[in-house]
mmCIF file of C-alpha atoms and ligand atoms in Angstrom:
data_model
loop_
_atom_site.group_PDB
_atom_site.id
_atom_site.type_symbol
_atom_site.label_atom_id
_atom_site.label_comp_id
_atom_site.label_asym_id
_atom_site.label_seq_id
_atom_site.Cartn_x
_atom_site.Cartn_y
_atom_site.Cartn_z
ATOM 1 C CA UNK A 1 -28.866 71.288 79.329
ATOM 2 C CA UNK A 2 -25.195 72.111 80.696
ATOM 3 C CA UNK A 3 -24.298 70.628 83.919
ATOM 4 C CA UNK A 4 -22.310 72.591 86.208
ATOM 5 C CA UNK A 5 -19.819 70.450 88.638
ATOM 6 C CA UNK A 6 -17.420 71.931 91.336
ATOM 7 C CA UNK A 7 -14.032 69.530 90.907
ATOM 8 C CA UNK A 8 -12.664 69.408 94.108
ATOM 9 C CA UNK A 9 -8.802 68.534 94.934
ATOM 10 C CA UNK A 10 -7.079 66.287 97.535
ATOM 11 C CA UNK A 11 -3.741 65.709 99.080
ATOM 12 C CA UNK A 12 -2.410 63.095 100.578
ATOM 13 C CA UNK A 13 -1.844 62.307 104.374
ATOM 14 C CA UNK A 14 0.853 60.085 104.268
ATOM 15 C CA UNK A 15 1.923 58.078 101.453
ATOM 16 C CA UNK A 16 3.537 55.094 101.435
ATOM 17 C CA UNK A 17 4.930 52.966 97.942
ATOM 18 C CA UNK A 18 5.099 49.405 98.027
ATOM 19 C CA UNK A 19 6.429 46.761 95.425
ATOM 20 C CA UNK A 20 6.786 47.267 91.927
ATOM 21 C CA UNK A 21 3.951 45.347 90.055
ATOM 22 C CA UNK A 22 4.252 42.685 87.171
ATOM 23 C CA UNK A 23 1.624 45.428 85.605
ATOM 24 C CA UNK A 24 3.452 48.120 86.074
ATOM 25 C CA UNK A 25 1.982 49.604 89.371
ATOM 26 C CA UNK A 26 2.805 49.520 92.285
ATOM 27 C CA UNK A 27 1.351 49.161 95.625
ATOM 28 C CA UNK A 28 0.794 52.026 97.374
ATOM 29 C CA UNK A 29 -0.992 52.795 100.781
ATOM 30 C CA UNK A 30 -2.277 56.060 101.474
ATOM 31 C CA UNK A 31 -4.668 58.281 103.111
ATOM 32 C CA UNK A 32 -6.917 60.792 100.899
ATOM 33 C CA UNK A 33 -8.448 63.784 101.952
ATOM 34 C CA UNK A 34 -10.167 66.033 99.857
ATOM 35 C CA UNK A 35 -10.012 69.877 99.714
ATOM 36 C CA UNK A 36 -11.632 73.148 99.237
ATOM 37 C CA UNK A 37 -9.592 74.224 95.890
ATOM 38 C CA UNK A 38 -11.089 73.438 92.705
ATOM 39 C CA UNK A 39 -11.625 73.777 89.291
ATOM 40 C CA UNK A 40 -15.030 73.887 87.624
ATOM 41 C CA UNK A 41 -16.329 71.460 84.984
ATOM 42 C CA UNK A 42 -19.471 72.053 82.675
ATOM 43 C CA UNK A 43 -20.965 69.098 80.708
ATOM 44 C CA UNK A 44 -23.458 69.200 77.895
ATOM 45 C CA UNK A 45 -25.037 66.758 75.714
ATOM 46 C CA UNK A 46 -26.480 67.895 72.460
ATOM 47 C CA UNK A 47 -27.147 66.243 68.825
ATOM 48 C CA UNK A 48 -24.016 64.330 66.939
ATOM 49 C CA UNK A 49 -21.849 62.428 68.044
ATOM 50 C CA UNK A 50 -17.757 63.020 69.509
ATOM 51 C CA UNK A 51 -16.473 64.860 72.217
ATOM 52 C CA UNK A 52 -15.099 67.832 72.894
ATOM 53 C CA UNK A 53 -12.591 69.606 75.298
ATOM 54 C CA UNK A 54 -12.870 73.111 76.253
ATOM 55 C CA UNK A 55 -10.300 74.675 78.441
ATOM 56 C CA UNK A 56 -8.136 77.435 78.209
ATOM 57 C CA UNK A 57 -5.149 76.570 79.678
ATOM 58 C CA UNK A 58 -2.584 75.110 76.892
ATOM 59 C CA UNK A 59 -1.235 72.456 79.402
ATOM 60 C CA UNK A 60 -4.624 70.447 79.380
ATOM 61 C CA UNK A 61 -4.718 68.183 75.958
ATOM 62 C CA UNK A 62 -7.976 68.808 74.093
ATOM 63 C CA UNK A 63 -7.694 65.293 72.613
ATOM 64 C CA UNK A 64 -8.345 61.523 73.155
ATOM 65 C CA UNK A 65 -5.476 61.414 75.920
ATOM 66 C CA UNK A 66 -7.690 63.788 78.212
ATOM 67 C CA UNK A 67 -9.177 62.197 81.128
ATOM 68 C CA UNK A 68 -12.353 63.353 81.185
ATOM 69 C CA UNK A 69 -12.444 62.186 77.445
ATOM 70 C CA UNK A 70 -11.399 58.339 78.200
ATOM 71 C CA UNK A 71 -14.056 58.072 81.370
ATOM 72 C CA UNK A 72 -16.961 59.665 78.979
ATOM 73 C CA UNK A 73 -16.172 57.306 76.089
ATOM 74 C CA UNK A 74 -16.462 54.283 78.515
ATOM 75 C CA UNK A 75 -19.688 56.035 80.413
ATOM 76 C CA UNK A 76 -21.297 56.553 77.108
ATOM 77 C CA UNK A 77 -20.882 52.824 76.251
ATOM 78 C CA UNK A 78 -22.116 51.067 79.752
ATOM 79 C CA UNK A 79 -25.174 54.011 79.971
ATOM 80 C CA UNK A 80 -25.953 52.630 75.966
ATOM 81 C CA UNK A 81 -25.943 56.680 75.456
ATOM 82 C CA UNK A 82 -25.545 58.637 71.994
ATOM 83 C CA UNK A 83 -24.875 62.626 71.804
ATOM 84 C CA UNK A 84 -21.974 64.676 70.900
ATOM 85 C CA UNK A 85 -20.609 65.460 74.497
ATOM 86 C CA UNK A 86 -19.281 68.938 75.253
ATOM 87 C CA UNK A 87 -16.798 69.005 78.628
ATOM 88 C CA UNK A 88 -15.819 72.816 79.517
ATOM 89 C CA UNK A 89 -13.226 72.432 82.108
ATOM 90 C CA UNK A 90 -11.979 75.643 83.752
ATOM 91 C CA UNK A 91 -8.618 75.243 85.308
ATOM 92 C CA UNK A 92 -7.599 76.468 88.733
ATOM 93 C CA UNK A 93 -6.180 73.713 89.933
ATOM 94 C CA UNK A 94 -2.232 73.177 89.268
ATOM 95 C CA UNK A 95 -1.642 70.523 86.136
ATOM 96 C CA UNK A 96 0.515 67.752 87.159
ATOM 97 C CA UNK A 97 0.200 68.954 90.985
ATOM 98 C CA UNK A 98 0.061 66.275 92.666
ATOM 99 C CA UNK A 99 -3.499 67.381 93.859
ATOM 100 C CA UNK A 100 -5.189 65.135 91.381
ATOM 101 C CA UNK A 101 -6.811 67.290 89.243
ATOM 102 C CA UNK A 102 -7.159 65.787 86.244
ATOM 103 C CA UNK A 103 -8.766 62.786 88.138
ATOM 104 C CA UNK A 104 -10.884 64.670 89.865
ATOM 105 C CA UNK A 105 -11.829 66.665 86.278
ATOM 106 C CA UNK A 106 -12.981 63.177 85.021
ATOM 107 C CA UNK A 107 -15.044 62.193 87.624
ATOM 108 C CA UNK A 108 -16.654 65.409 87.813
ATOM 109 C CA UNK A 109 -17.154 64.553 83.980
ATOM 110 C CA UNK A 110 -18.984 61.220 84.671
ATOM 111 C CA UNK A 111 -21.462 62.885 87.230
ATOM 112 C CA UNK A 112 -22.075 65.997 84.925
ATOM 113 C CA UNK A 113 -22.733 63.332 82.339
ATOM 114 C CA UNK A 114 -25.048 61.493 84.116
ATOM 115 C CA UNK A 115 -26.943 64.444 85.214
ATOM 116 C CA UNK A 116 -27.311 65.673 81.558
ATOM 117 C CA UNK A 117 -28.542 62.520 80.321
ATOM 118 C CA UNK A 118 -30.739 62.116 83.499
ATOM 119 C CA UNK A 119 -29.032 58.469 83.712
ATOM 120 C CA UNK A 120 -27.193 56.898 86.441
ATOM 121 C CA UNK A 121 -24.471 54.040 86.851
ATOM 122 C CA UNK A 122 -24.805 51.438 89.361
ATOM 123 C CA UNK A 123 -21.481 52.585 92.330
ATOM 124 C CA UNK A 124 -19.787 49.663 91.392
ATOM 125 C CA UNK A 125 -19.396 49.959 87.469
ATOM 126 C CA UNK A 126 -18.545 53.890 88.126
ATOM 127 C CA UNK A 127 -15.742 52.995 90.331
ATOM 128 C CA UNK A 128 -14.872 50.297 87.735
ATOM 129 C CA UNK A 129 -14.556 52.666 85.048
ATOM 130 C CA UNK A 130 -12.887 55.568 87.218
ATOM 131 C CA UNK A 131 -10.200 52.702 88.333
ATOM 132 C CA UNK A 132 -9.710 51.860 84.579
ATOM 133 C CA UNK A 133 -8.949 55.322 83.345
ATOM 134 C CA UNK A 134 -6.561 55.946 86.617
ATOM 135 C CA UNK A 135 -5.424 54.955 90.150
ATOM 136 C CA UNK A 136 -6.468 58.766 91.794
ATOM 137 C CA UNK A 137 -10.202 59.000 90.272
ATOM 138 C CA UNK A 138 -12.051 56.679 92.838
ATOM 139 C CA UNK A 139 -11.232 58.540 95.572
ATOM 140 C CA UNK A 140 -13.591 61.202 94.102
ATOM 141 C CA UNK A 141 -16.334 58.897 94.121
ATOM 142 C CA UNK A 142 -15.896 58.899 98.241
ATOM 143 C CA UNK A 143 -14.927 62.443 99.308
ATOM 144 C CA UNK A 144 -13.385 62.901 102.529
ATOM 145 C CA UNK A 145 -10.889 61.369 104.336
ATOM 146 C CA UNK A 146 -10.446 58.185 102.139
ATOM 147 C CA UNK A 147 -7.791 55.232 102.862
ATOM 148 C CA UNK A 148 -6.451 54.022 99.351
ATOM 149 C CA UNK A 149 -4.368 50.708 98.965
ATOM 150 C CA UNK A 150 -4.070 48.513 95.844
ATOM 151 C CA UNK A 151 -1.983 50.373 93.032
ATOM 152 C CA UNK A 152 -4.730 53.349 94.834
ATOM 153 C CA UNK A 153 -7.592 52.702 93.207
ATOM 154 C CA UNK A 154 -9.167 51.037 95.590
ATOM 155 C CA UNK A 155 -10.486 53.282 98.480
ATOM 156 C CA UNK A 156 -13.016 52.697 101.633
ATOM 157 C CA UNK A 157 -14.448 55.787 103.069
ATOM 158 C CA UNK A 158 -12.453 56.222 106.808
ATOM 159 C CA UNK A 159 -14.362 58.561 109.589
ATOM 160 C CA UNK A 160 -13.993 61.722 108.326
ATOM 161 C CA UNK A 161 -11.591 64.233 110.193
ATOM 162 C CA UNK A 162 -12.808 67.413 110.858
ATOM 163 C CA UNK A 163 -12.745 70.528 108.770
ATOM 164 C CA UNK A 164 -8.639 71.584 109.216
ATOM 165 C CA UNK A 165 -7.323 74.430 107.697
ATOM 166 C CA UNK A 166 -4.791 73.886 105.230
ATOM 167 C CA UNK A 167 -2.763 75.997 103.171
ATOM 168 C CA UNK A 168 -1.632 74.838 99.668
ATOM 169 C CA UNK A 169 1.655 76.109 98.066
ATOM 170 C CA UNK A 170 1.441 75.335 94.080
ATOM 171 C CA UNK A 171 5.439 75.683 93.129
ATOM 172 C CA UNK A 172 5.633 76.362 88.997
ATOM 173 C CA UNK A 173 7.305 73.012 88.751
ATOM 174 C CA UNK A 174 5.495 69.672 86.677
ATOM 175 C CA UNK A 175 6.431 66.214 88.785
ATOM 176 C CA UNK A 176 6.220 63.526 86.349
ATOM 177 C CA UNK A 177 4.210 60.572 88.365
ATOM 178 C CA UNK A 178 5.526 57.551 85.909
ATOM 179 C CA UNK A 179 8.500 59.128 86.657
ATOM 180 C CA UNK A 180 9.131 59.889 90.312
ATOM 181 C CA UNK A 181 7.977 55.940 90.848
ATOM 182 C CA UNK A 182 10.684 54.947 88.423
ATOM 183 C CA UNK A 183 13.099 57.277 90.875
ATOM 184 C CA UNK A 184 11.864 55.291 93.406
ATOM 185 C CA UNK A 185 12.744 52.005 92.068
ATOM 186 C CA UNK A 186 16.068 53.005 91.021
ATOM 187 C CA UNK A 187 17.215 54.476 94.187
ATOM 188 C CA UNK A 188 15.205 53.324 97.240
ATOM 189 C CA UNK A 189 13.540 49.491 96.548
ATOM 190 C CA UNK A 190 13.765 48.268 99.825
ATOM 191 C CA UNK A 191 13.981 44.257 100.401
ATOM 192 C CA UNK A 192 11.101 44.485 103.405
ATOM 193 C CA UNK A 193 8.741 46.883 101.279
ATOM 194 C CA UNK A 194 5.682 44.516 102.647
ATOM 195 C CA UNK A 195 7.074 45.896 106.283
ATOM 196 C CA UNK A 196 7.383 49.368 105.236
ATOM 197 C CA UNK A 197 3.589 49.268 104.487
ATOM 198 C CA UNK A 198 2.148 47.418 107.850
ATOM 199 C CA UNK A 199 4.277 50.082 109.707
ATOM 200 C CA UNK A 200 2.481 53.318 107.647
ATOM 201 C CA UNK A 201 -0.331 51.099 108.335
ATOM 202 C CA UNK A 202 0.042 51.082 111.985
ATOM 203 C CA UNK A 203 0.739 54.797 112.402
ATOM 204 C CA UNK A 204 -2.683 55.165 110.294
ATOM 205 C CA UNK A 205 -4.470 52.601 112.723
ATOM 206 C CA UNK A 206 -2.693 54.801 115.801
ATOM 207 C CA UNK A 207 -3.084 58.060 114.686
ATOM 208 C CA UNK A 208 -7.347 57.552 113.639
ATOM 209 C CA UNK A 209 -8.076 55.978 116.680
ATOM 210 C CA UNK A 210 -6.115 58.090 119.161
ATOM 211 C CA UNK A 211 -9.002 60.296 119.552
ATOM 212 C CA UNK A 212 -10.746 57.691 121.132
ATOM 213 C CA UNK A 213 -8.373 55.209 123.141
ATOM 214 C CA UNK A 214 -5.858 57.661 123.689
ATOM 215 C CA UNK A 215 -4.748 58.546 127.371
ATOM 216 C CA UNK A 216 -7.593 59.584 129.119
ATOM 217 C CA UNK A 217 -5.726 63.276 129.534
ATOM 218 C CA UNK A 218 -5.189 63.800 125.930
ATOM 219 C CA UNK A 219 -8.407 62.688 124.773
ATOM 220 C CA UNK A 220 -11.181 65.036 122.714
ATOM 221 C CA UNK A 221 -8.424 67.874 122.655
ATOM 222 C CA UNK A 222 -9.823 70.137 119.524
ATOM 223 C CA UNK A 223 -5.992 69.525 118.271
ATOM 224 C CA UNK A 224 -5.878 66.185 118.674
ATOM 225 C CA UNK A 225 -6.077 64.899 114.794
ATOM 226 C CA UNK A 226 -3.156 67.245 114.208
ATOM 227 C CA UNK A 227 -1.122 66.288 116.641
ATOM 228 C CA UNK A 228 -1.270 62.360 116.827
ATOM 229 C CA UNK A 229 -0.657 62.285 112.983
ATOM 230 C CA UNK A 230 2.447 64.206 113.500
ATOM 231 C CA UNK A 231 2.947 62.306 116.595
ATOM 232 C CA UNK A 232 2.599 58.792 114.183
ATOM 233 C CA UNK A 233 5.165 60.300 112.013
ATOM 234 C CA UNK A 234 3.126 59.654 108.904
ATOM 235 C CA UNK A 235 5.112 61.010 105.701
ATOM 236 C CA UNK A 236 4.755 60.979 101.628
ATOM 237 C CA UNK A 237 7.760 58.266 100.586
ATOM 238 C CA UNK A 238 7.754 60.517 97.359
ATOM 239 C CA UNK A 239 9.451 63.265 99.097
ATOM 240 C CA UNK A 240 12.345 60.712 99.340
ATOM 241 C CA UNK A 241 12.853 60.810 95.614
ATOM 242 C CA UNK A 242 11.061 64.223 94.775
ATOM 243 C CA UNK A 243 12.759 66.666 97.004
ATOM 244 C CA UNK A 244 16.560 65.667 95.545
ATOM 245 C CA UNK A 245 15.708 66.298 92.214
ATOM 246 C CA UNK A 246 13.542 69.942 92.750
ATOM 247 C CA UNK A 247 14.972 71.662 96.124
ATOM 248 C CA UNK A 248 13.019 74.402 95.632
ATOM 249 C CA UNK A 249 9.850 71.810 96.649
ATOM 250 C CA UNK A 250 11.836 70.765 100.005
ATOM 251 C CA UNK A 251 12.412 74.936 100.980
ATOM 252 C CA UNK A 252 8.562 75.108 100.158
ATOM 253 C CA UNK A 253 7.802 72.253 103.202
ATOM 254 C CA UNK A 254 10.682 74.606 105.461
ATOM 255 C CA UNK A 255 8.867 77.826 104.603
ATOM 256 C CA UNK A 256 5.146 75.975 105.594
ATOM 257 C CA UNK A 257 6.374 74.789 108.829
ATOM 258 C CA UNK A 258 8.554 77.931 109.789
ATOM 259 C CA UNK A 259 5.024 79.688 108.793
ATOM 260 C CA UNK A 260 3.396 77.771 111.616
ATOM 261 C CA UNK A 261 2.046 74.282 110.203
ATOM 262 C CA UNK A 262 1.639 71.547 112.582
ATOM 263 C CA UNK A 263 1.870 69.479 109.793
ATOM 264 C CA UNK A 264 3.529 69.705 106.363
ATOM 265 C CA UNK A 265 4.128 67.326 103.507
ATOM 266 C CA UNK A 266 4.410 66.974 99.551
ATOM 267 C CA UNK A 267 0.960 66.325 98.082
ATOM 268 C CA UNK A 268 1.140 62.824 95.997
ATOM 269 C CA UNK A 269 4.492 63.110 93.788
ATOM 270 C CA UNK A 270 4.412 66.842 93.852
ATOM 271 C CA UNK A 271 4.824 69.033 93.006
ATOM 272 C CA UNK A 272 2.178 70.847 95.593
ATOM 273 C CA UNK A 273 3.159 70.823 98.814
ATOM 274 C CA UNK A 274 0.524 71.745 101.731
ATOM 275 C CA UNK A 275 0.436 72.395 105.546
ATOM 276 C CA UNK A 276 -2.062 72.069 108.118
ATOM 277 C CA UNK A 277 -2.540 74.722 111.000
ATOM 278 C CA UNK A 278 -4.326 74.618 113.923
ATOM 279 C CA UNK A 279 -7.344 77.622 113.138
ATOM 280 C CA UNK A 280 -8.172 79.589 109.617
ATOM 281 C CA UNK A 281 -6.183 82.541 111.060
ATOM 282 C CA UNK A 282 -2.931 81.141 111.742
ATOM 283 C CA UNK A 283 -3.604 79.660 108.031
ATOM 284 C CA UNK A 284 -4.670 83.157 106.077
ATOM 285 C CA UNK A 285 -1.594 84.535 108.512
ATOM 286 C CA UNK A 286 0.678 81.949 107.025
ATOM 287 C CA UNK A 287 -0.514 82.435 103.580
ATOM 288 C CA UNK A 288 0.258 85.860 103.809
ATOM 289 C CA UNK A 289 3.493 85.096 105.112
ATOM 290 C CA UNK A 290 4.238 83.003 102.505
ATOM 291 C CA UNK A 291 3.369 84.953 99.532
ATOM 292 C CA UNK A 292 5.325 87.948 100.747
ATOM 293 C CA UNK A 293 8.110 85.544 100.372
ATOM 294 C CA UNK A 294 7.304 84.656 96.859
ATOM 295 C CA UNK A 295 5.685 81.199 97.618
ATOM 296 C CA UNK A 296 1.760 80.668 95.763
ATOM 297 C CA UNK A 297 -0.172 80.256 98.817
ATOM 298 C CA UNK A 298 -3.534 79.848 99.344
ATOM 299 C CA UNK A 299 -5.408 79.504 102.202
ATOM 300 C CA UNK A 300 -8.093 76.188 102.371
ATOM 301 C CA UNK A 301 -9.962 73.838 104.657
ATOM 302 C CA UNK A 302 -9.982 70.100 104.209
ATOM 303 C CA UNK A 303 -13.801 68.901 103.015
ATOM 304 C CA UNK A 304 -15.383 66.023 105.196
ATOM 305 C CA UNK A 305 -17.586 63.715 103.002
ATOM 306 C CA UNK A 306 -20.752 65.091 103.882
ATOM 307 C CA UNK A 307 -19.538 68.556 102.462
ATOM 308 C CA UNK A 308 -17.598 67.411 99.478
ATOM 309 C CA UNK A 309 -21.153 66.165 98.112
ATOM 310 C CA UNK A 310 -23.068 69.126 99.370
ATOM 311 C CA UNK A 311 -20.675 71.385 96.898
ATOM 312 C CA UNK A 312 -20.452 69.364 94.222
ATOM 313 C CA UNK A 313 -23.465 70.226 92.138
ATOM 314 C CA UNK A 314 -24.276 73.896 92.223
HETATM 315 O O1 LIG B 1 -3.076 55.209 87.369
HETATM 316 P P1 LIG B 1 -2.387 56.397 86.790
HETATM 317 O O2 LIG B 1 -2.790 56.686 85.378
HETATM 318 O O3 LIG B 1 -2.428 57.583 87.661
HETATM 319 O O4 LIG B 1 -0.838 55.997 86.735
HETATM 320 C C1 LIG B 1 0.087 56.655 85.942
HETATM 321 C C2 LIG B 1 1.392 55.900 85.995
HETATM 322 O O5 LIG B 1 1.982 56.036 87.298
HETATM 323 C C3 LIG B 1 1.298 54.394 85.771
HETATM 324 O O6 LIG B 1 1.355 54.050 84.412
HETATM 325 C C4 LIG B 1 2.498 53.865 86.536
HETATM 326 O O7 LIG B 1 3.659 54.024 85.763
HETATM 327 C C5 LIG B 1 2.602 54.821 87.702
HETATM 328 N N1 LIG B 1 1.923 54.295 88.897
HETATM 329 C C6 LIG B 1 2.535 53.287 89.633
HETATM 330 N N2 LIG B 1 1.925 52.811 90.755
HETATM 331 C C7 LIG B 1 0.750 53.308 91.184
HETATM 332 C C8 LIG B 1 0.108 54.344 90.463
HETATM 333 C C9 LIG B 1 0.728 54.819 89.320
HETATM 334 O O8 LIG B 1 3.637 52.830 89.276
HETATM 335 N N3 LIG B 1 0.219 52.828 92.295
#
């Protein structure tokens, strides 16, 4: 039986980077969304033993080092499973985007998996194993809008936002995540980094609750999410270190918001970039805009929860 999985992306609304780790990591606070762009991930399970990586694109390793590889070797061992496993992964999403693709890939792997062998993980020990294989997989195991703190592994489902429309501009430029936090440590370590976070924290505390104990004249406008996050001056700390180094990336956030987005930002360490509008016309407008200027646009919404899960099996 093949199992067909949509692989959804995410960006991230606000991003803030703590302390370096003594295991390497480092803190990070952040808010997850997930989005309508995707790749598409088909699992199998046949005789033999092994696995194997199918995918097209030459920038996805076929080998051991592959995501979706690592989570199936552990998932094979804690569901006491033998097969040779099969993992066609066709690639839409940008590699080393900053949209977490891979991560998503692999966790679209694990519920493929489990739907071929007709077996199923307790929710703990799959977020256990998504968190050991990377810090941007559990957040696929929530959908949504998704707070993540820890090194980002570990994530609590917040009240969804709406649907927004978003448009996603996928620059032909690789950000290295090891290295943009290594960028961040040698230029911007900041002695109160504890303080940095409780303030992002704040504006995340503001901006989710605004909706509802805002003034009484500004409360349930449609607009409203848009607006009080801009309004909390939420922003991705890896822009600090990302935009230097590729200035085509910071143009890309000019060309979003001269194209109309309430809201732009870099997407994780980059090197996507995305912008949120206020209807799905002034986004296909803007992604029309933008591509006449040369920029890859394309036009999205953001996927609440409920949705993300609706889509994922097909
Ligand atoms: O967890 P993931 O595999 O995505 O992390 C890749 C690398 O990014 C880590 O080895 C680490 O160097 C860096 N990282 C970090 N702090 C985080 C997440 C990742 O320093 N919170």
């Amino acid at each position: 039986m093949t199992v067909t999985i949509r692989s959804f992306a995410k960006i991230n609304l606000g991003l803030r980077i703590g302390a370096a780790r003594e295991d390497g990591f480092h803190e990070l606070l952040t808010v997850y969304q997930t989005i309508g762009l995707r790749d598409v991930v088909q699992v199998s399970v046949g005789r033999g033993n092994g696995i194997e990586i199918q995918c097209t694109d030459s920038r996805v390793p076929k080998d051991q080092s592959n995501t979706c590889c690592r989570i199936v070797e552990k998932a094979m061992a804690a569901l006491r499973a033998k097969g040779r496993v099969v993992i066609d992964i066709e690639k839409r999403l940008p590699v080393q985007g900053g949209l977490g693709g891979a991560s998503s890939n692999a966790v679209a792997a694990l519920l493929g998996l489990e739907r071929a062998l007709k077996k199923t993980l307790p929710a703990e020990e799959r977020l256990r194993i998504a968190a050991e294989v990377g810090s941007d997989l559990p957040l696929f195991l929530v959908g949504g809008t998704v707070l993540g703190v820890g090194r980002g592994e570990q994530v609590y489902p917040l009240e969804d936002l709406p649907g927004l429309a978003c448009v996603v501009v996928t620059p032909e430029v690789g950000v290295s995540t090891p290295k943009a936090f290594a960028e961040w440590d040698r230029k911007l370590t900041l002695p109160a980094a504890s303080d940095r976070m409780n303030e992002l924290g704040r504006g995340f505390s503001a901006w989710l609750s605004q909706m509802y104990s805002g003034a009484p004249f500004r409360r349930g406008r449609r607009e409203n999410p848009l607006l009080e996050l801009v309004r909390a001056g939420i922003k991705n700390d890896f822009e600090e270190v990302v935009f230097p180094e590729y200035p085509e990336l910071s143009e890309g956030k000019s060309a979003l918001e001269r194209a109309g987005a309430k809201y732009a930002s870099l997407s994780g360490s980059g090197s996507t970039l995305y912008g949120l509008f206020t209807s799905k016309e002034a986004a296909r407008g803007a992604e029309a805009r933008l591509r006449k200027q040369g920029w890859a646009a394309q036009a999205t919404v953001t996927l609440p929860r409920r949705g993300y899960w609706k889509r994922i099996f097909r």
